[in-house]
Amino acid sequence: MKDILRSSLLYDFYGELLTKHQQEIYEEVVLNDYSLGEIAEERNISRQGVHDLIKRCDKTLNEYEEKLHLVSRFEKTKEQVERICQLADENNMQDIENIARQILENY
Amino acid sequence: MKDILRSSLLYDFYGELLTKHQQEIYEEVVLNDYSLGEIAEERNISRQGVHDLIKRCDKTLNEYEEKLHLVSRFEKTKEQVERICQLADENNMQDIENIARQILENY
């Protein structure tokens, strides 16, 4: 999985467990692709400080995944839902397809 | 939802985030129904100490649920899977039923 996609999934699942400050900076740098320099200037902290904060967040997010496995479980559920949708579609079972898609929306 | 069922679900989802020590005592008291007195004696700590540890674990588990909502999402997914299974069963779609059941096993 590409780094940015993985970071984004980890953040979707565990971002709420970071502090508000960490969330804001992580979103700006990792999800919205601002540069370390831009955020450092905006926040009046050092470039190195922003870099370290991001590293620490990545480590925290990965530690939660090692314990809870939500991203890997989600990937598996997604495959199963897609298989159900395919079978439902082949058999004109629109009801089933709709409910199966809702399962992914819960996440 | 009954207290013990809810505690058990919260522990299933977030127990890994407690310390090993907390996990052992929580399992003994809450899941295996040993008395505070029994555990206090076995561990050579006070009855009050066991009581406080359980309270603290409950608080921690509930705080994770407030942030990640895994138990409530699971409850919703379970309903959707059951509805899919019912529709699949009515239409002799055993394949779909099997995959749907696997979705719950991921959890």
Short mmCIF file of N, CA, C and O in Angstrom, two decimals, chain A residues 6 11 13 17-18 22 24 26 28 32 38 53 58 61 64 69 79 85 88 91 100 105:
data_model
loop_
_atom_site.label_atom_id
_atom_site.label_comp_id
_atom_site.label_asym_id
_atom_site.label_seq_id
_atom_site.Cartn_x
_atom_site.Cartn_y
_atom_site.Cartn_z
N ARG A 6 -1.82 4.63 3.13
CA ARG A 6 -1.79 3.94 4.43
C ARG A 6 -1.88 4.94 5.60
O ARG A 6 -2.64 4.73 6.54
N TYR A 11 -4.92 7.28 9.90
CA TYR A 11 -5.46 8.50 10.51
C TYR A 11 -6.99 8.45 10.60
O TYR A 11 -7.57 8.87 11.59
N PHE A 13 -8.81 5.88 11.08
CA PHE A 13 -9.22 4.98 12.15
C PHE A 13 -8.80 5.46 13.54
O PHE A 13 -9.52 5.27 14.50
N LEU A 17 -7.49 9.55 18.45
CA LEU A 17 -6.69 9.26 19.64
C LEU A 17 -5.46 10.16 19.76
O LEU A 17 -4.74 10.11 20.74
N LEU A 18 -5.23 10.98 18.74
CA LEU A 18 -4.15 11.98 18.83
C LEU A 18 -4.70 13.23 19.53
O LEU A 18 -5.92 13.41 19.62
N GLN A 22 -1.86 17.70 17.56
CA GLN A 22 -1.28 16.72 16.64
C GLN A 22 -2.17 16.53 15.41
O GLN A 22 -1.68 16.47 14.28
N GLU A 24 -4.27 18.60 14.00
CA GLU A 24 -4.23 19.75 13.08
C GLU A 24 -2.98 19.70 12.20
O GLU A 24 -3.05 19.87 10.99
N TYR A 26 -0.89 17.14 11.68
CA TYR A 26 -0.84 15.93 10.86
C TYR A 26 -1.69 16.10 9.60
O TYR A 26 -1.29 15.74 8.50
N GLU A 28 -2.55 18.88 8.13
CA GLU A 28 -1.97 19.85 7.21
C GLU A 28 -0.82 19.26 6.39
O GLU A 28 -0.75 19.40 5.18
N ASN A 32 -3.04 17.16 3.67
CA ASN A 32 -3.21 18.29 2.75
C ASN A 32 -1.91 18.73 2.08
O ASN A 32 -1.89 19.70 1.33
N GLU A 38 6.29 25.45 5.59
CA GLU A 38 5.06 26.27 5.65
C GLU A 38 4.40 26.17 7.02
O GLU A 38 3.99 27.18 7.61
N LEU A 53 7.09 15.88 15.27
CA LEU A 53 5.68 15.66 15.63
C LEU A 53 5.03 14.65 14.67
O LEU A 53 4.32 13.74 15.10
N ASP A 58 2.99 9.21 13.47
CA ASP A 58 3.04 7.98 12.67
C ASP A 58 3.30 6.78 13.56
O ASP A 58 2.68 5.72 13.39
N LEU A 61 0.11 6.04 15.61
CA LEU A 61 -0.94 5.44 14.78
C LEU A 61 -0.61 3.98 14.46
O LEU A 61 -1.48 3.10 14.52
N TYR A 64 -1.23 1.72 17.50
CA TYR A 64 -2.65 1.37 17.65
C TYR A 64 -3.04 0.27 16.66
O TYR A 64 -3.77 -0.66 16.99
N HIS A 69 -5.68 -3.60 14.87
CA HIS A 69 -5.83 -4.15 13.51
C HIS A 69 -7.05 -3.64 12.75
O HIS A 69 -7.62 -4.38 11.95
N GLU A 79 -13.12 -6.38 0.91
CA GLU A 79 -13.08 -7.47 -0.09
C GLU A 79 -14.34 -8.32 -0.03
O GLU A 79 -14.90 -8.70 -1.06
N CYS A 85 -21.38 -7.93 -3.29
CA CYS A 85 -22.01 -7.04 -4.29
C CYS A 85 -21.96 -7.67 -5.68
O CYS A 85 -22.92 -7.59 -6.44
N ALA A 88 -24.47 -10.50 -5.74
CA ALA A 88 -25.83 -9.93 -5.68
C ALA A 88 -26.19 -9.33 -7.04
O ALA A 88 -27.30 -9.50 -7.54
N ASN A 91 -27.14 -11.73 -9.66
CA ASN A 91 -28.44 -12.36 -9.42
C ASN A 91 -29.57 -11.35 -9.21
O ASN A 91 -30.63 -11.69 -8.67
N ALA A 100 -25.09 -4.27 1.73
CA ALA A 100 -23.66 -4.56 1.80
C ALA A 100 -22.85 -3.26 1.70
O ALA A 100 -21.88 -3.06 2.44
N GLU A 105 -20.00 1.90 4.79
CA GLU A 105 -20.26 3.28 5.26
C GLU A 105 -20.20 3.40 6.78
O GLU A 105 -19.97 4.48 7.32
#
